[in-house]
Amino acid sequence: MKILDGKMLSSKIEVQIQKEVEFLNQNFIYPTLAVILVGDDPASASYVKMKSKACERVGMNTLTFAMPSNTEEEILLEKIHELNIDNKIDGILVQLPLPKHIDSSKILEAICPSKDVDGFHSLNVGRATLGFECFIPATPLGVMHLLSEYAIELRGKDCVVVGASNIVGKPLATLLLNAGATVSVCHIDTKDVSIYTKMADIVFVAVGKPNLITQEMIKEGAIVVDIGINRLSDGRLVGDVDFENVAPKCSYITPVPGGVGPMTIATLLQNTLQSAKTKLKR
Ligand code: NAD
């Protein structure tokens, strides 16, 4: 069994990004990510902090706009509009989830697609489906980078994605399909998830339930990519896979933490860099 080491790969990617940021700076381009945080959810605040710190490490600017939980939708839309037309801003990210009274899809659709470094705007989602160049959500793209680093071939492989959210499961399934895999997607209404996981060469899990995937659900030699992040009552961070019992059966597996999480951040930085680099051509 080998570990798919996202921590190692993300550090390598950050070194490369840092060099490219320095080059852009020499050309008077200063990549800048704007992050909007609405409300006081501690997990969201901690993700935003991690993203800002990562930007700092590679020499990118971040501007965090913290807004109270009772912020009106109109005010948030105004802020997005302001950032859309601000030439200094290369990427705009609205930390999810948003408070219930705000329509998330309306907010995501308001972000200019050329600054939508999270890849959640319908234009980017559509382009990704067609395999066109666009911003691709950081978590699924980070997973693809991780598989590629370990030369894991996807063409012809039987893959299952457990979890079908718009931000992780669905875009991941699209990327796998476009890479030539045969893809099943399971979700809360799937009658028996284990039917799909047992026959899969590669199992991807993005649900948010500790120990959802157990040893009996995985075939010998399978690859397991655990995207889930769960904070246990004792403070430990775990994924959706019973790592201890599943790992010995796998050819490769991602740890939590240190697997997909750091790849998500590194890929977000790459997306922001990609946006800033378009200024070189202007
Ligand atoms: P979500 O709640 O939006 O979606 C969860 C999906 O899981 C849904 O499609 C739902 O139908 C499905 N589901 C729920 N219970 C299920 C079950 N018993 N069996 C099969 N499917 C089931 O969540 P999300 O935003 O996609 O996040 C999923 C997990 O991934 C969370 O733990 C989240 O913290 C984590 N996450 C990690 C990263 C990272 O960088 N590693 C990034 C984003 C999300």
Short mmCIF file of C-alpha atoms and ligand atoms in Angstrom, two decimals:
data_model
loop_
_atom_site.label_atom_id
_atom_site.label_comp_id
_atom_site.label_asym_id
_atom_site.label_seq_id
_atom_site.Cartn_x
_atom_site.Cartn_y
_atom_site.Cartn_z
CA MET A 1 0.00 0.00 0.00
CA LYS A 2 1.29 3.44 -0.94
CA ILE A 3 0.17 6.81 0.37
CA LEU A 4 -0.96 9.45 -2.11
CA ASP A 5 0.89 12.28 -0.44
CA GLY A 6 -0.96 15.53 -1.08
CA LYS A 7 1.11 17.43 1.43
CA MET A 8 4.33 16.66 -0.46
CA LEU A 9 2.85 17.42 -3.89
CA SER A 10 1.19 20.64 -2.75
CA SER A 11 4.54 21.90 -1.38
CA LYS A 12 6.15 21.15 -4.75
CA ILE A 13 3.36 23.00 -6.56
CA GLU A 14 3.70 25.98 -4.20
CA VAL A 15 7.44 26.29 -5.01
CA GLN A 16 6.59 26.42 -8.72
CA ILE A 17 3.81 28.97 -8.14
CA GLN A 18 6.13 31.15 -6.07
CA LYS A 19 8.58 31.31 -9.00
CA GLU A 20 5.80 32.27 -11.40
CA VAL A 21 4.51 34.94 -9.01
CA GLU A 22 8.02 36.43 -8.85
CA PHE A 23 8.11 36.54 -12.65
CA LEU A 24 4.72 38.27 -12.75
CA ASN A 25 5.86 40.77 -10.11
CA GLN A 26 8.84 41.65 -12.33
CA ASN A 27 6.22 42.50 -14.96
CA PHE A 28 4.30 44.64 -12.44
CA ILE A 29 1.53 42.05 -12.08
CA TYR A 30 0.59 41.22 -8.50
CA PRO A 31 -1.76 38.21 -8.35
CA THR A 32 -4.57 38.97 -5.91
CA LEU A 33 -7.31 36.78 -4.51
CA ALA A 34 -10.38 38.33 -2.89
CA VAL A 35 -12.12 36.12 -0.35
CA ILE A 36 -15.58 36.89 0.98
CA LEU A 37 -16.58 35.33 4.27
CA VAL A 38 -20.15 35.82 5.49
CA GLY A 39 -21.00 34.91 9.08
CA ASP A 40 -19.01 33.40 11.89
CA ASP A 41 -18.88 29.65 11.16
CA PRO A 42 -15.57 28.57 12.73
CA ALA A 43 -14.83 25.91 10.04
CA SER A 44 -15.33 28.48 7.25
CA ALA A 45 -13.16 31.03 9.09
CA SER A 46 -10.43 28.43 9.43
CA TYR A 47 -10.57 27.49 5.70
CA VAL A 48 -10.34 31.18 4.78
CA LYS A 49 -7.34 31.59 7.06
CA MET A 50 -5.62 28.57 5.48
CA LYS A 51 -6.20 29.98 2.00
CA SER A 52 -4.84 33.41 2.99
CA LYS A 53 -1.76 31.86 4.57
CA ALA A 54 -1.11 29.79 1.44
CA CYS A 55 -1.35 32.96 -0.67
CA GLU A 56 1.18 34.62 1.61
CA ARG A 57 3.58 31.66 1.29
CA VAL A 58 3.71 32.00 -2.50
CA GLY A 59 3.80 35.82 -2.48
CA MET A 60 0.24 36.41 -3.65
CA ASN A 61 -2.00 39.09 -2.18
CA THR A 62 -5.25 38.20 -0.46
CA LEU A 63 -7.99 40.54 0.56
CA THR A 64 -10.49 39.06 2.99
CA PHE A 65 -13.90 40.68 3.29
CA ALA A 66 -15.58 39.45 6.46
CA MET A 67 -19.27 40.29 6.55
CA PRO A 68 -21.77 39.71 9.39
CA SER A 69 -24.16 36.73 9.19
CA ASN A 70 -27.17 39.05 8.71
CA THR A 71 -25.66 40.62 5.57
CA GLU A 72 -28.36 41.18 2.97
CA GLU A 73 -28.05 39.43 -0.38
CA GLU A 74 -28.03 42.80 -2.18
CA ILE A 75 -25.01 43.99 -0.16
CA LEU A 76 -23.11 40.84 -1.01
CA LEU A 77 -24.00 41.21 -4.69
CA GLU A 78 -22.78 44.82 -4.60
CA LYS A 79 -19.44 43.70 -3.12
CA ILE A 80 -19.05 41.06 -5.83
CA HIS A 81 -19.83 43.63 -8.53
CA GLU A 82 -17.22 45.97 -7.05
CA LEU A 83 -14.60 43.18 -7.13
CA ASN A 84 -15.64 42.10 -10.65
CA ILE A 85 -14.71 45.50 -12.06
CA ASP A 86 -11.59 46.03 -9.95
CA ASN A 87 -8.63 45.34 -12.23
CA LYS A 88 -6.36 44.58 -9.26
CA ILE A 89 -8.44 41.49 -8.36
CA ASP A 90 -7.62 38.28 -10.24
CA GLY A 91 -9.77 35.82 -8.34
CA ILE A 92 -12.97 36.04 -6.30
CA LEU A 93 -13.97 33.35 -3.86
CA VAL A 94 -17.10 33.30 -1.75
CA GLN A 95 -16.61 30.88 1.13
CA LEU A 96 -19.47 28.37 1.33
CA PRO A 97 -21.84 27.62 2.95
CA LEU A 98 -23.59 31.00 3.02
CA PRO A 99 -26.27 31.84 5.61
CA LYS A 100 -29.68 30.35 4.74
CA HIS A 101 -31.30 33.68 3.76
CA ILE A 102 -28.81 34.13 0.91
CA ASP A 103 -29.34 32.31 -2.40
CA SER A 104 -25.91 30.75 -3.01
CA SER A 105 -26.51 30.04 -6.69
CA LYS A 106 -27.44 33.70 -7.30
CA ILE A 107 -24.21 34.77 -5.59
CA LEU A 108 -22.02 32.31 -7.50
CA GLU A 109 -23.62 33.36 -10.79
CA ALA A 110 -22.77 37.01 -10.01
CA ILE A 111 -19.03 36.36 -9.99
CA CYS A 112 -17.39 37.27 -13.29
CA PRO A 113 -16.52 33.88 -14.93
CA SER A 114 -13.01 35.14 -15.72
CA LYS A 115 -12.38 35.69 -11.97
CA ASP A 116 -14.29 32.61 -10.81
CA VAL A 117 -11.24 30.75 -9.48
CA ASP A 118 -13.50 28.29 -7.63
CA GLY A 119 -15.02 27.25 -10.97
CA PHE A 120 -18.60 27.27 -9.65
CA HIS A 121 -20.15 29.66 -12.22
CA SER A 122 -22.43 27.86 -14.69
CA LEU A 123 -20.28 29.04 -17.60
CA ASN A 124 -17.20 27.35 -16.13
CA VAL A 125 -19.23 24.25 -15.18
CA GLY A 126 -20.49 23.96 -18.77
CA ARG A 127 -17.05 24.50 -20.27
CA ALA A 128 -15.56 21.90 -17.94
CA THR A 129 -18.22 19.40 -19.05
CA LEU A 130 -17.26 19.99 -22.67
CA GLY A 131 -13.57 19.67 -21.82
CA PHE A 132 -12.86 23.31 -22.76
CA GLU A 133 -10.27 25.47 -21.01
CA CYS A 134 -11.84 27.07 -17.91
CA PHE A 135 -11.59 27.31 -14.15
CA ILE A 136 -12.17 23.90 -12.61
CA PRO A 137 -13.14 23.55 -8.93
CA ALA A 138 -10.01 23.21 -6.82
CA THR A 139 -10.86 19.99 -4.96
CA PRO A 140 -11.62 17.76 -7.96
CA LEU A 141 -8.77 19.28 -9.98
CA GLY A 142 -6.43 18.76 -7.02
CA VAL A 143 -7.47 15.09 -6.95
CA MET A 144 -6.63 14.78 -10.66
CA HIS A 145 -3.18 16.34 -10.09
CA LEU A 146 -2.54 13.89 -7.27
CA LEU A 147 -3.44 10.87 -9.41
CA SER A 148 -1.31 12.19 -12.25
CA GLU A 149 1.70 12.67 -9.94
CA TYR A 150 1.57 8.94 -9.13
CA ALA A 151 1.07 8.07 -12.83
CA ILE A 152 -2.32 6.51 -12.08
CA GLU A 153 -4.00 5.82 -15.41
CA LEU A 154 -7.73 6.60 -15.58
CA ARG A 155 -8.57 5.50 -19.12
CA GLY A 156 -10.73 2.39 -19.02
CA LYS A 157 -10.80 2.27 -15.21
CA ASP A 158 -14.00 1.63 -13.26
CA CYS A 159 -14.40 4.59 -10.91
CA VAL A 160 -17.06 5.38 -8.36
CA VAL A 161 -17.63 8.80 -6.87
CA VAL A 162 -19.56 8.63 -3.61
CA GLY A 163 -21.12 12.06 -3.02
CA ALA A 164 -22.65 14.15 -5.78
CA SER A 165 -22.40 17.77 -4.67
CA ASN A 166 -22.02 20.57 -7.21
CA ILE A 167 -18.65 21.53 -5.76
CA VAL A 168 -16.93 18.15 -5.40
CA GLY A 169 -18.70 14.97 -6.56
CA LYS A 170 -20.28 16.15 -9.82
CA PRO A 171 -17.26 18.06 -11.19
CA LEU A 172 -14.98 15.17 -10.19
CA ALA A 173 -17.20 12.71 -12.07
CA THR A 174 -17.00 14.99 -15.13
CA LEU A 175 -13.20 15.15 -15.01
CA LEU A 176 -12.93 11.36 -14.63
CA LEU A 177 -15.31 10.78 -17.52
CA ASN A 178 -13.37 13.22 -19.70
CA ALA A 179 -10.18 11.32 -18.78
CA GLY A 180 -11.64 8.10 -20.18
CA ALA A 181 -12.84 6.40 -16.99
CA THR A 182 -16.16 4.59 -16.61
CA VAL A 183 -17.86 6.49 -13.82
CA SER A 184 -20.65 5.66 -11.36
CA VAL A 185 -21.91 8.37 -9.04
CA CYS A 186 -23.55 7.46 -5.70
CA HIS A 187 -25.47 9.75 -3.37
CA ILE A 188 -27.81 9.72 -0.41
CA ASP A 189 -30.58 7.98 -2.41
CA THR A 190 -28.36 5.25 -3.84
CA LYS A 191 -29.89 1.91 -2.77
CA ASP A 192 -26.63 0.14 -2.06
CA VAL A 193 -23.39 2.09 -2.34
CA SER A 194 -21.32 -1.05 -1.73
CA ILE A 195 -22.45 -2.61 -5.05
CA TYR A 196 -20.56 0.18 -6.80
CA THR A 197 -17.56 0.48 -4.49
CA LYS A 198 -16.89 -3.30 -4.50
CA MET A 199 -16.40 -3.39 -8.26
CA ALA A 200 -14.47 -0.13 -8.57
CA ASP A 201 -10.77 0.15 -9.43
CA ILE A 202 -10.77 3.62 -7.90
CA VAL A 203 -13.14 4.82 -5.16
CA PHE A 204 -13.55 8.55 -4.49
CA VAL A 205 -15.51 9.60 -1.41
CA ALA A 206 -16.83 13.11 -0.71
CA VAL A 207 -19.73 12.83 1.71
CA GLY A 208 -18.78 14.10 5.17
CA LYS A 209 -19.49 10.95 7.25
CA PRO A 210 -16.68 9.28 9.21
CA ASN A 211 -16.20 5.54 8.51
CA LEU A 212 -18.78 5.52 5.69
CA ILE A 213 -16.45 3.37 3.60
CA THR A 214 -15.42 0.17 5.32
CA GLN A 215 -13.06 -2.67 4.46
CA GLU A 216 -15.76 -5.00 3.03
CA MET A 217 -16.80 -2.28 0.55
CA ILE A 218 -13.42 -2.16 -1.22
CA LYS A 219 -11.91 -4.71 -3.58
CA GLU A 220 -8.34 -5.95 -3.06
CA GLY A 221 -5.79 -3.62 -4.69
CA ALA A 222 -8.22 -0.74 -5.23
CA ILE A 223 -7.19 2.92 -5.05
CA VAL A 224 -9.09 5.00 -2.48
CA VAL A 225 -9.26 8.79 -2.54
CA ASP A 226 -10.84 10.20 0.61
CA ILE A 227 -12.04 13.76 0.15
CA GLY A 228 -14.17 13.96 3.30
CA ILE A 229 -13.13 16.14 6.21
CA ASN A 230 -14.77 15.46 9.58
CA ARG A 231 -13.86 16.89 12.97
CA LEU A 232 -14.50 14.29 15.70
CA SER A 233 -15.62 15.22 19.23
CA ASP A 234 -12.09 14.50 20.50
CA GLY A 235 -10.74 17.11 18.06
CA ARG A 236 -9.24 14.63 15.57
CA LEU A 237 -9.63 15.27 11.85
CA VAL A 238 -10.72 12.22 9.82
CA GLY A 239 -12.06 11.48 6.35
CA ASP A 240 -15.01 9.34 5.23
CA VAL A 241 -12.98 6.13 5.00
CA ASP A 242 -12.14 3.73 7.83
CA PHE A 243 -8.47 4.29 7.01
CA GLU A 244 -6.98 1.81 9.45
CA ASN A 245 -8.88 -1.19 8.07
CA VAL A 246 -9.23 -0.11 4.44
CA ALA A 247 -5.59 0.93 3.83
CA PRO A 248 -4.08 -2.61 3.99
CA LYS A 249 -6.36 -3.68 1.12
CA CYS A 250 -5.45 -0.76 -1.15
CA SER A 251 -2.72 -0.23 -3.71
CA TYR A 252 -2.89 3.52 -3.00
CA ILE A 253 -4.83 5.60 -0.49
CA THR A 254 -4.99 9.26 0.56
CA PRO A 255 -4.57 10.10 4.23
CA VAL A 256 -6.73 12.66 6.06
CA PRO A 257 -5.24 15.09 6.82
CA GLY A 258 -2.41 15.40 4.29
CA GLY A 259 -4.16 14.03 1.20
CA VAL A 260 -6.73 15.97 -0.81
CA GLY A 261 -6.98 18.97 1.58
CA PRO A 262 -3.58 20.52 0.79
CA MET A 263 -4.12 19.78 -2.93
CA THR A 264 -7.32 21.86 -2.86
CA ILE A 265 -5.42 24.88 -1.58
CA ALA A 266 -2.51 24.46 -4.01
CA THR A 267 -4.96 24.18 -6.91
CA LEU A 268 -6.83 27.29 -5.83
CA LEU A 269 -3.49 29.14 -5.95
CA GLN A 270 -2.86 27.72 -9.44
CA ASN A 271 -6.27 28.94 -10.61
CA THR A 272 -5.58 32.43 -9.23
CA LEU A 273 -2.16 32.44 -10.92
CA GLN A 274 -3.76 31.34 -14.20
CA SER A 275 -6.14 34.30 -13.98
CA ALA A 276 -3.32 36.78 -13.21
CA LYS A 277 -1.22 35.43 -16.09
CA THR A 278 -3.83 36.57 -18.62
CA LYS A 279 -2.65 40.13 -17.84
CA LEU A 280 0.69 39.30 -19.50
CA LYS A 281 -1.09 39.02 -22.83
CA ARG A 282 -2.86 42.37 -22.53
P1 NAD B 1 -22.38 18.06 0.50
O1 NAD B 1 -23.04 17.90 1.82
O2 NAD B 1 -22.71 19.22 -0.37
O3 NAD B 1 -22.65 16.74 -0.37
C1 NAD B 1 -22.57 15.48 0.19
C2 NAD B 1 -22.98 14.44 -0.85
O4 NAD B 1 -22.93 13.16 -0.21
C3 NAD B 1 -24.39 14.60 -1.38
O5 NAD B 1 -24.39 14.35 -2.77
C4 NAD B 1 -25.19 13.50 -0.68
O6 NAD B 1 -26.25 12.98 -1.47
C5 NAD B 1 -24.13 12.44 -0.47
N1 NAD B 1 -24.39 11.55 0.66
C6 NAD B 1 -24.80 11.88 1.92
N2 NAD B 1 -24.91 10.78 2.67
C7 NAD B 1 -24.57 9.74 1.90
C8 NAD B 1 -24.49 8.34 2.10
N3 NAD B 1 -24.79 7.81 3.28
N4 NAD B 1 -24.09 7.57 1.08
C9 NAD B 1 -23.80 8.09 -0.14
N5 NAD B 1 -23.84 9.42 -0.40
C10 NAD B 1 -24.24 10.22 0.61
O7 NAD B 1 -20.83 17.98 0.80
P2 NAD B 1 -19.54 18.51 -0.03
O8 NAD B 1 -19.46 19.97 0.06
O9 NAD B 1 -19.48 17.83 -1.35
O10 NAD B 1 -18.39 17.90 0.90
C11 NAD B 1 -18.29 16.51 1.12
C12 NAD B 1 -17.15 16.23 2.07
O11 NAD B 1 -15.95 16.66 1.47
C13 NAD B 1 -17.23 16.99 3.41
O12 NAD B 1 -16.67 16.20 4.42
C14 NAD B 1 -16.36 18.20 3.16
O13 NAD B 1 -15.81 18.72 4.37
C15 NAD B 1 -15.29 17.59 2.31
N6 NAD B 1 -14.58 18.54 1.46
C16 NAD B 1 -13.25 18.42 1.45
C17 NAD B 1 -12.49 19.25 0.65
C18 NAD B 1 -11.01 19.06 0.65
O14 NAD B 1 -10.30 19.97 0.26
N7 NAD B 1 -10.51 17.89 1.03
C19 NAD B 1 -13.11 20.23 -0.11
C20 NAD B 1 -14.50 20.32 -0.11
C21 NAD B 1 -15.23 19.45 0.68
#
